[in-house]
mmCIF file of C-alpha atoms and ligand atoms in Angstrom:
data_model
loop_
_atom_site.group_PDB
_atom_site.id
_atom_site.type_symbol
_atom_site.label_atom_id
_atom_site.label_comp_id
_atom_site.label_asym_id
_atom_site.label_seq_id
_atom_site.Cartn_x
_atom_site.Cartn_y
_atom_site.Cartn_z
ATOM 1 C CA MET A 8 -31.551 9.994 10.009
ATOM 2 C CA TRP A 9 -31.738 7.920 6.163
ATOM 3 C CA ARG A 10 -31.661 4.411 6.653
ATOM 4 C CA ARG A 11 -32.148 2.614 2.886
ATOM 5 C CA VAL A 12 -34.736 1.382 1.744
ATOM 6 C CA ALA A 13 -34.364 -1.033 -1.050
ATOM 7 C CA SER A 14 -31.550 -1.412 -3.895
ATOM 8 C CA VAL A 15 -32.867 -0.529 -7.340
ATOM 9 C CA SER A 16 -31.808 -2.601 -10.354
ATOM 10 C CA HIS A 17 -29.823 -0.828 -12.908
ATOM 11 C CA LEU A 18 -30.415 -1.572 -16.201
ATOM 12 C CA PHE A 19 -27.543 -1.001 -19.038
ATOM 13 C CA SER A 20 -28.134 -1.182 -22.712
ATOM 14 C CA HIS A 21 -25.318 -0.753 -23.763
ATOM 15 C CA SER A 22 -20.884 -1.663 -22.754
ATOM 16 C CA LYS A 23 -18.190 -3.011 -24.297
ATOM 17 C CA SER A 24 -14.952 -4.559 -22.970
ATOM 18 C CA THR A 25 -11.839 -2.803 -22.576
ATOM 19 C CA LYS A 26 -8.276 -5.670 -21.735
ATOM 20 C CA PHE A 27 -5.746 -3.514 -19.830
ATOM 21 C CA ASN A 28 -2.313 -4.740 -17.878
ATOM 22 C CA GLN A 29 -1.734 -4.181 -14.914
ATOM 23 C CA GLY A 30 1.687 -5.039 -12.918
ATOM 24 C CA GLY A 31 2.099 -8.658 -15.072
ATOM 25 C CA SER A 32 -1.653 -9.356 -15.140
ATOM 26 C CA THR A 33 -4.098 -8.245 -18.068
ATOM 27 C CA PHE A 34 -7.638 -7.149 -17.065
ATOM 28 C CA LYS A 35 -10.970 -6.919 -18.738
ATOM 29 C CA ILE A 36 -13.166 -4.155 -17.657
ATOM 30 C CA TRP A 37 -16.490 -3.407 -18.911
ATOM 31 C CA GLU A 38 -17.495 -0.287 -20.297
ATOM 32 C CA THR A 39 -20.436 1.132 -19.870
ATOM 33 C CA PHE A 40 -21.400 4.601 -21.727
ATOM 34 C CA THR A 41 -22.766 7.330 -19.412
ATOM 35 C CA SER A 42 -25.436 8.197 -22.189
ATOM 36 C CA GLU A 43 -26.777 4.975 -22.551
ATOM 37 C CA SER A 44 -27.584 3.963 -18.083
ATOM 38 C CA GLU A 45 -29.589 4.703 -17.021
ATOM 39 C CA ILE A 46 -29.414 5.408 -12.763
ATOM 40 C CA PRO A 47 -31.504 4.135 -9.842
ATOM 41 C CA THR A 48 -34.449 6.728 -9.338
ATOM 42 C CA PRO A 49 -33.247 8.861 -5.748
ATOM 43 C CA SER A 50 -36.385 8.580 -3.286
ATOM 44 C CA LYS A 51 -36.310 10.990 0.343
ATOM 45 C CA GLY A 52 -35.496 8.212 3.188
ATOM 46 C CA SER A 53 -32.311 6.546 1.174
ATOM 47 C CA PRO A 54 -29.818 8.261 0.368
ATOM 48 C CA PHE A 55 -28.397 8.186 -2.629
ATOM 49 C CA ILE A 56 -24.703 7.730 -2.585
ATOM 50 C CA THR A 57 -22.292 8.598 -5.827
ATOM 51 C CA PHE A 58 -18.527 7.604 -5.374
ATOM 52 C CA VAL A 59 -15.928 10.191 -7.590
ATOM 53 C CA LEU A 60 -13.038 8.472 -8.610
ATOM 54 C CA GLY A 61 -10.158 9.745 -10.323
ATOM 55 C CA GLY A 62 -6.205 10.334 -10.073
ATOM 56 C CA PRO A 63 -5.209 13.297 -8.526
ATOM 57 C CA GLY A 64 -5.452 16.189 -10.635
ATOM 58 C CA SER A 65 -8.435 14.427 -12.555
ATOM 59 C CA GLY A 66 -10.487 17.435 -10.935
ATOM 60 C CA LYS A 67 -13.062 15.470 -9.551
ATOM 61 C CA GLY A 68 -12.824 18.395 -6.829
ATOM 62 C CA THR A 69 -13.756 20.647 -9.072
ATOM 63 C CA GLN A 70 -17.518 18.446 -10.998
ATOM 64 C CA CYS A 71 -18.563 18.099 -7.528
ATOM 65 C CA ALA A 72 -18.810 21.779 -7.284
ATOM 66 C CA LYS A 73 -20.382 21.904 -10.410
ATOM 67 C CA ILE A 74 -22.650 18.669 -10.084
ATOM 68 C CA VAL A 75 -23.621 20.416 -6.541
ATOM 69 C CA GLU A 76 -25.069 24.076 -7.970
ATOM 70 C CA ALA A 77 -26.556 21.741 -10.860
ATOM 71 C CA PHE A 78 -27.977 18.748 -8.593
ATOM 72 C CA GLY A 79 -28.575 19.630 -4.920
ATOM 73 C CA PHE A 80 -25.501 16.673 -4.055
ATOM 74 C CA THR A 81 -23.754 17.429 -0.936
ATOM 75 C CA HIS A 82 -20.060 17.458 -1.237
ATOM 76 C CA ILE A 83 -18.005 15.387 0.768
ATOM 77 C CA SER A 84 -14.436 14.733 0.174
ATOM 78 C CA ALA A 85 -12.416 12.589 2.474
ATOM 79 C CA GLY A 86 -9.190 14.543 1.132
ATOM 80 C CA ASP A 87 -10.423 17.319 3.066
ATOM 81 C CA LEU A 88 -11.861 15.506 5.875
ATOM 82 C CA LEU A 89 -9.077 14.440 6.542
ATOM 83 C CA ARG A 90 -7.352 17.879 5.953
ATOM 84 C CA ARG A 91 -9.656 18.783 8.099
ATOM 85 C CA GLU A 92 -8.800 16.354 11.440
ATOM 86 C CA ILE A 93 -5.175 17.942 10.534
ATOM 87 C CA ALA A 94 -6.152 21.230 11.616
ATOM 88 C CA SER A 95 -8.319 20.197 14.215
ATOM 89 C CA GLY A 96 -5.384 18.766 16.077
ATOM 90 C CA SER A 97 -7.206 15.631 16.694
ATOM 91 C CA ALA A 98 -4.947 12.524 17.801
ATOM 92 C CA TYR A 99 -4.983 10.926 14.092
ATOM 93 C CA GLY A 100 -3.679 14.567 13.123
ATOM 94 C CA SER A 101 0.543 13.539 12.636
ATOM 95 C CA VAL A 102 0.052 9.656 11.444
ATOM 96 C CA ILE A 103 -2.730 11.373 8.715
ATOM 97 C CA LEU A 104 -0.314 14.589 8.014
ATOM 98 C CA SER A 105 2.972 12.018 7.341
ATOM 99 C CA THR A 106 0.499 9.663 5.143
ATOM 100 C CA ILE A 107 -1.241 13.017 3.130
ATOM 101 C CA ARG A 108 2.633 13.399 2.957
ATOM 102 C CA GLU A 109 4.312 10.154 2.119
ATOM 103 C CA GLY A 110 1.508 10.302 -0.717
ATOM 104 C CA LYS A 111 -0.261 6.662 0.700
ATOM 105 C CA ILE A 112 -3.558 5.464 2.243
ATOM 106 C CA VAL A 113 -4.960 6.812 5.456
ATOM 107 C CA PRO A 114 -6.125 3.550 7.573
ATOM 108 C CA SER A 115 -10.389 2.696 5.965
ATOM 109 C CA GLN A 116 -11.951 2.900 8.999
ATOM 110 C CA VAL A 117 -10.453 6.067 10.057
ATOM 111 C CA THR A 118 -11.207 7.393 6.578
ATOM 112 C CA VAL A 119 -14.585 5.970 6.522
ATOM 113 C CA GLN A 120 -15.863 7.155 10.328
ATOM 114 C CA LEU A 121 -15.665 10.219 8.686
ATOM 115 C CA ILE A 122 -17.507 10.243 5.928
ATOM 116 C CA GLN A 123 -20.280 7.618 7.861
ATOM 117 C CA LYS A 124 -20.484 11.342 10.182
ATOM 118 C CA GLU A 125 -20.847 13.636 7.540
ATOM 119 C CA MET A 126 -23.739 11.986 6.495
ATOM 120 C CA GLU A 127 -25.350 11.254 9.720
ATOM 121 C CA SER A 128 -25.512 15.062 10.193
ATOM 122 C CA SER A 129 -26.529 15.453 6.804
ATOM 123 C CA ASP A 130 -30.187 16.776 5.883
ATOM 124 C CA ASN A 131 -29.522 15.973 2.626
ATOM 125 C CA TYR A 132 -29.994 12.150 1.101
ATOM 126 C CA LYS A 133 -27.831 12.722 -1.935
ATOM 127 C CA PHE A 134 -23.962 12.662 -1.242
ATOM 128 C CA LEU A 135 -20.929 13.404 -3.691
ATOM 129 C CA ILE A 136 -18.112 11.085 -1.735
ATOM 130 C CA ASP A 137 -15.182 12.059 -3.627
ATOM 131 C CA GLY A 138 -11.902 10.795 -3.383
ATOM 132 C CA PHE A 139 -12.995 7.356 -2.196
ATOM 133 C CA PRO A 140 -12.861 4.575 -2.386
ATOM 134 C CA ARG A 141 -8.884 5.114 -3.242
ATOM 135 C CA SER A 142 -9.259 1.714 -2.735
ATOM 136 C CA GLU A 143 -10.282 -2.174 -2.286
ATOM 137 C CA GLU A 144 -9.707 -1.528 1.549
ATOM 138 C CA ASN A 145 -11.608 1.430 1.105
ATOM 139 C CA ARG A 146 -14.444 -0.248 -0.453
ATOM 140 C CA LYS A 147 -15.101 -3.225 1.848
ATOM 141 C CA ALA A 148 -14.849 -0.947 5.206
ATOM 142 C CA PHE A 149 -17.614 1.618 3.809
ATOM 143 C CA GLU A 150 -20.103 -0.893 2.321
ATOM 144 C CA GLN A 151 -19.089 -3.051 6.517
ATOM 145 C CA THR A 152 -19.876 0.362 8.399
ATOM 146 C CA ILE A 153 -22.436 2.158 6.184
ATOM 147 C CA GLY A 154 -24.094 -1.024 4.759
ATOM 148 C CA THR A 155 -25.061 -0.306 1.698
ATOM 149 C CA GLU A 156 -23.198 0.184 -1.615
ATOM 150 C CA PRO A 157 -23.562 3.405 -4.085
ATOM 151 C CA ASP A 158 -25.786 3.918 -6.555
ATOM 152 C CA VAL A 159 -23.555 6.124 -9.378
ATOM 153 C CA VAL A 160 -19.927 5.829 -9.407
ATOM 154 C CA LEU A 161 -18.188 8.461 -11.505
ATOM 155 C CA PHE A 162 -14.092 7.417 -13.137
ATOM 156 C CA PHE A 163 -12.229 10.850 -14.167
ATOM 157 C CA ASP A 164 -9.940 9.491 -16.684
ATOM 158 C CA CYS A 165 -6.864 11.538 -17.416
ATOM 159 C CA PRO A 166 -3.643 11.118 -18.911
ATOM 160 C CA GLU A 167 -0.727 11.312 -16.229
ATOM 161 C CA GLN A 168 1.199 14.458 -17.987
ATOM 162 C CA GLU A 169 -2.180 15.990 -17.462
ATOM 163 C CA MET A 170 -2.683 15.593 -14.133
ATOM 164 C CA VAL A 171 0.906 16.460 -12.651
ATOM 165 C CA LYS A 172 0.177 19.720 -14.501
ATOM 166 C CA ARG A 173 -3.397 20.459 -12.838
ATOM 167 C CA VAL A 174 -1.475 19.078 -9.782
ATOM 168 C CA LEU A 175 1.936 21.614 -10.118
ATOM 169 C CA ASN A 176 -0.636 24.604 -10.774
ATOM 170 C CA ARG A 177 -3.018 23.956 -8.350
ATOM 171 C CA ASN A 178 -2.228 26.554 -5.554
ATOM 172 C CA GLN A 179 -3.621 25.770 -1.938
ATOM 173 C CA GLY A 180 -0.419 25.502 -0.427
ATOM 174 C CA ARG A 181 -1.198 21.653 0.215
ATOM 175 C CA VAL A 182 1.606 19.636 1.426
ATOM 176 C CA ASP A 183 1.194 16.767 -1.499
ATOM 177 C CA ASP A 184 1.104 19.013 -4.525
ATOM 178 C CA ASN A 185 4.795 18.645 -4.783
ATOM 179 C CA ILE A 186 6.795 16.477 -7.501
ATOM 180 C CA ASP A 187 7.900 13.562 -4.623
ATOM 181 C CA THR A 188 4.474 12.911 -3.011
ATOM 182 C CA ILE A 189 2.686 13.578 -6.982
ATOM 183 C CA LYS A 190 4.974 10.484 -8.085
ATOM 184 C CA LYS A 191 3.803 8.669 -5.687
ATOM 185 C CA ARG A 192 0.350 9.459 -5.374
ATOM 186 C CA LEU A 193 0.099 8.407 -8.938
ATOM 187 C CA GLU A 194 1.526 4.840 -8.400
ATOM 188 C CA ILE A 195 -0.392 4.131 -5.505
ATOM 189 C CA PHE A 196 -3.212 4.925 -7.736
ATOM 190 C CA ASP A 197 -1.867 3.204 -9.915
ATOM 191 C CA GLU A 198 -1.879 0.017 -8.270
ATOM 192 C CA LEU A 199 -4.798 0.239 -6.172
ATOM 193 C CA ASN A 200 -7.320 1.849 -7.812
ATOM 194 C CA TRP A 201 -7.773 -0.852 -10.573
ATOM 195 C CA PRO A 202 -9.500 -3.099 -8.726
ATOM 196 C CA VAL A 203 -11.910 -0.753 -7.522
ATOM 197 C CA ILE A 204 -12.800 0.733 -10.983
ATOM 198 C CA ASN A 205 -12.850 -2.782 -12.082
ATOM 199 C CA TYR A 206 -15.441 -4.072 -9.128
ATOM 200 C CA TYR A 207 -18.403 -1.211 -10.422
ATOM 201 C CA SER A 208 -17.884 -1.414 -13.712
ATOM 202 C CA GLN A 209 -18.159 -5.126 -13.538
ATOM 203 C CA ARG A 210 -21.003 -4.072 -11.527
ATOM 204 C CA GLY A 211 -22.218 -2.365 -13.950
ATOM 205 C CA LYS A 212 -22.721 1.640 -11.880
ATOM 206 C CA LEU A 213 -19.509 2.541 -13.644
ATOM 207 C CA HIS A 214 -19.315 6.526 -15.553
ATOM 208 C CA LYS A 215 -16.394 6.771 -16.977
ATOM 209 C CA ILE A 216 -15.257 9.942 -17.746
ATOM 210 C CA ASN A 217 -12.564 11.731 -20.476
ATOM 211 C CA ALA A 218 -11.354 14.387 -17.650
ATOM 212 C CA VAL A 219 -9.116 16.044 -21.299
ATOM 213 C CA GLY A 220 -11.306 19.627 -21.621
ATOM 214 C CA THR A 221 -12.186 22.202 -20.623
ATOM 215 C CA VAL A 222 -14.578 22.427 -17.307
ATOM 216 C CA ASP A 223 -18.385 23.558 -18.607
ATOM 217 C CA GLU A 224 -16.940 20.915 -21.300
ATOM 218 C CA ILE A 225 -16.184 18.270 -19.230
ATOM 219 C CA PHE A 226 -19.749 19.310 -16.927
ATOM 220 C CA GLU A 227 -21.598 18.312 -20.353
ATOM 221 C CA LYS A 228 -20.432 15.127 -20.333
ATOM 222 C CA VAL A 229 -21.207 14.563 -16.679
ATOM 223 C CA ARG A 230 -24.732 16.240 -16.623
ATOM 224 C CA PRO A 231 -26.548 13.959 -18.260
ATOM 225 C CA ILE A 232 -26.218 11.278 -16.327
ATOM 226 C CA PHE A 233 -27.749 12.888 -13.194
ATOM 227 C CA ALA A 234 -30.059 14.607 -16.017
ATOM 228 C CA PRO A 235 -33.216 12.397 -14.200
ATOM 229 C CA LEU A 236 -31.974 13.641 -10.839
ATOM 230 C CA SER A 237 -34.658 17.301 -9.755
ATOM 231 C CA LYS A 238 -31.886 19.512 -8.374
HETATM 232 N N1 ADP B 183 -10.726 20.148 -16.971
HETATM 233 C C1 ADP B 183 -9.461 21.032 -16.236
HETATM 234 N N2 ADP B 183 -8.673 21.503 -17.018
HETATM 235 C C2 ADP B 183 -7.633 22.004 -16.357
HETATM 236 N N3 ADP B 183 -7.310 22.393 -15.083
HETATM 237 C C3 ADP B 183 -8.140 21.795 -14.441
HETATM 238 C C4 ADP B 183 -9.297 21.113 -14.908
HETATM 239 N N4 ADP B 183 -10.406 20.884 -13.741
HETATM 240 C C5 ADP B 183 -9.980 21.145 -13.218
HETATM 241 N N5 ADP B 183 -8.257 22.270 -13.385
HETATM 242 C C6 ADP B 183 -7.351 22.539 -11.969
HETATM 243 O O1 ADP B 183 -6.891 22.128 -12.226
HETATM 244 C C7 ADP B 183 -6.912 21.864 -10.615
HETATM 245 C C8 ADP B 183 -6.883 20.098 -9.898
HETATM 246 O O2 ADP B 183 -8.150 19.742 -9.460
HETATM 247 P P1 ADP B 183 -9.168 19.693 -8.189
HETATM 248 O O3 ADP B 183 -10.801 19.724 -8.944
HETATM 249 O O4 ADP B 183 -7.970 19.783 -7.340
HETATM 250 O O5 ADP B 183 -8.458 18.053 -8.494
HETATM 251 P P2 ADP B 183 -8.587 16.285 -8.214
HETATM 252 O O6 ADP B 183 -9.832 16.463 -6.817
HETATM 253 O O7 ADP B 183 -9.058 15.225 -9.113
HETATM 254 O O8 ADP B 183 -7.132 15.697 -7.479
HETATM 255 C C9 ADP B 183 -7.539 22.179 -9.888
HETATM 256 O O9 ADP B 183 -6.603 23.855 -9.811
HETATM 257 C C10 ADP B 183 -8.482 22.893 -11.192
HETATM 258 O O10 ADP B 183 -8.545 24.029 -10.897
HETATM 259 N N1 CDP B 184 -10.075 7.695 0.503
HETATM 260 C C1 CDP B 184 -9.313 8.723 0.855
HETATM 261 C C2 CDP B 184 -8.779 10.055 0.498
HETATM 262 C C3 CDP B 184 -7.557 10.769 0.488
HETATM 263 N N2 CDP B 184 -6.401 10.416 1.452
HETATM 264 C C4 CDP B 184 -5.029 11.177 1.312
HETATM 265 O O1 CDP B 184 -5.663 12.657 1.216
HETATM 266 C C5 CDP B 184 -4.808 12.584 0.688
HETATM 267 C C6 CDP B 184 -5.772 13.665 -0.799
HETATM 268 O O2 CDP B 184 -6.213 13.200 -1.518
HETATM 269 P P1 CDP B 184 -7.856 14.430 -2.142
HETATM 270 O O3 CDP B 184 -8.705 13.345 -2.334
HETATM 271 O O4 CDP B 184 -7.321 15.468 -1.414
HETATM 272 O O5 CDP B 184 -6.381 14.640 -3.705
HETATM 273 P P2 CDP B 184 -7.145 14.890 -4.762
HETATM 274 O O6 CDP B 184 -7.604 13.167 -5.939
HETATM 275 O O7 CDP B 184 -7.749 15.374 -4.468
HETATM 276 O O8 CDP B 184 -5.575 15.544 -5.546
HETATM 277 C C7 CDP B 184 -4.451 11.655 -1.044
HETATM 278 O O9 CDP B 184 -3.644 11.478 -1.627
HETATM 279 C C8 CDP B 184 -4.376 10.595 0.360
HETATM 280 O O10 CDP B 184 -3.040 10.424 1.412
HETATM 281 C C9 CDP B 184 -6.753 8.999 1.157
HETATM 282 O O11 CDP B 184 -5.665 7.847 2.556
HETATM 283 N N3 CDP B 184 -7.540 7.968 1.919
HETATM 284 MG MG1 MG B 185 -10.117 16.677 -4.644
#
């Protein structure tokens, strides 16, 4: 199993701040530009962790598949792990299912344990953790249990209308891909996601990517972030 050896500092040559309103409060996020940010050098023996954030239908899973192909990451989708848990008939299955149906967030303890098991059973050291953390609670639980922070955080920024259109056309038979659940998921995303984004933005780890365009166009914005890594 891998063990974290040392953290590497992150240098960002360029950043700007943007103000936005959320629930009546004003937040300021520091944006870093993907083309001008540097990522730490990964080494075998310590995990290189990328969190992949974005609303439902923003294209996280689709871009993860491209990153895996180009850069040899192991893709761990929190949603897929939870759906697998339901399908396996586990004791947590029914509570996970009703939580997903309501568009809410499964208790972090459950999700982090599933992610930890996947990481520990992998021979790889480069991980894409997709759809996680979806809340500050998720983020803190990961840090406490795994004992480390991500090296890179991607945020696929997509307008709501586009996300709704994509989710309704996804056609994977998911219980949460219907208009009622999508509305709830977007509300929860809006409420819980921004503090996480803000946190990583302030730590200089956030790469915000405009998720509108073709899959290939978006991947061309992702590619330079990982270019220093070999497959
Ligand atoms: N850039 C894109 N333009 C149009 N449709 C897309 C794009 N990226 C992904 N999709 C489609 O949108 C749906 C949601 O994509 P997915 O990768 O599952 O998003 P997420 O994991 O963020 O929910 C899928 O049907 C996918 O094929
Ligand atoms: N960290 C996470 C990730 C997903 N989930 C649940 O799983 C659902 C589906 O997550 P997903 O990542 O597969 O969804 P998409 O954003 O890919 O559409 C979420 O709406 C939550 O109900 C969670 O509770 N906690
Ligand atoms: Mg997904």
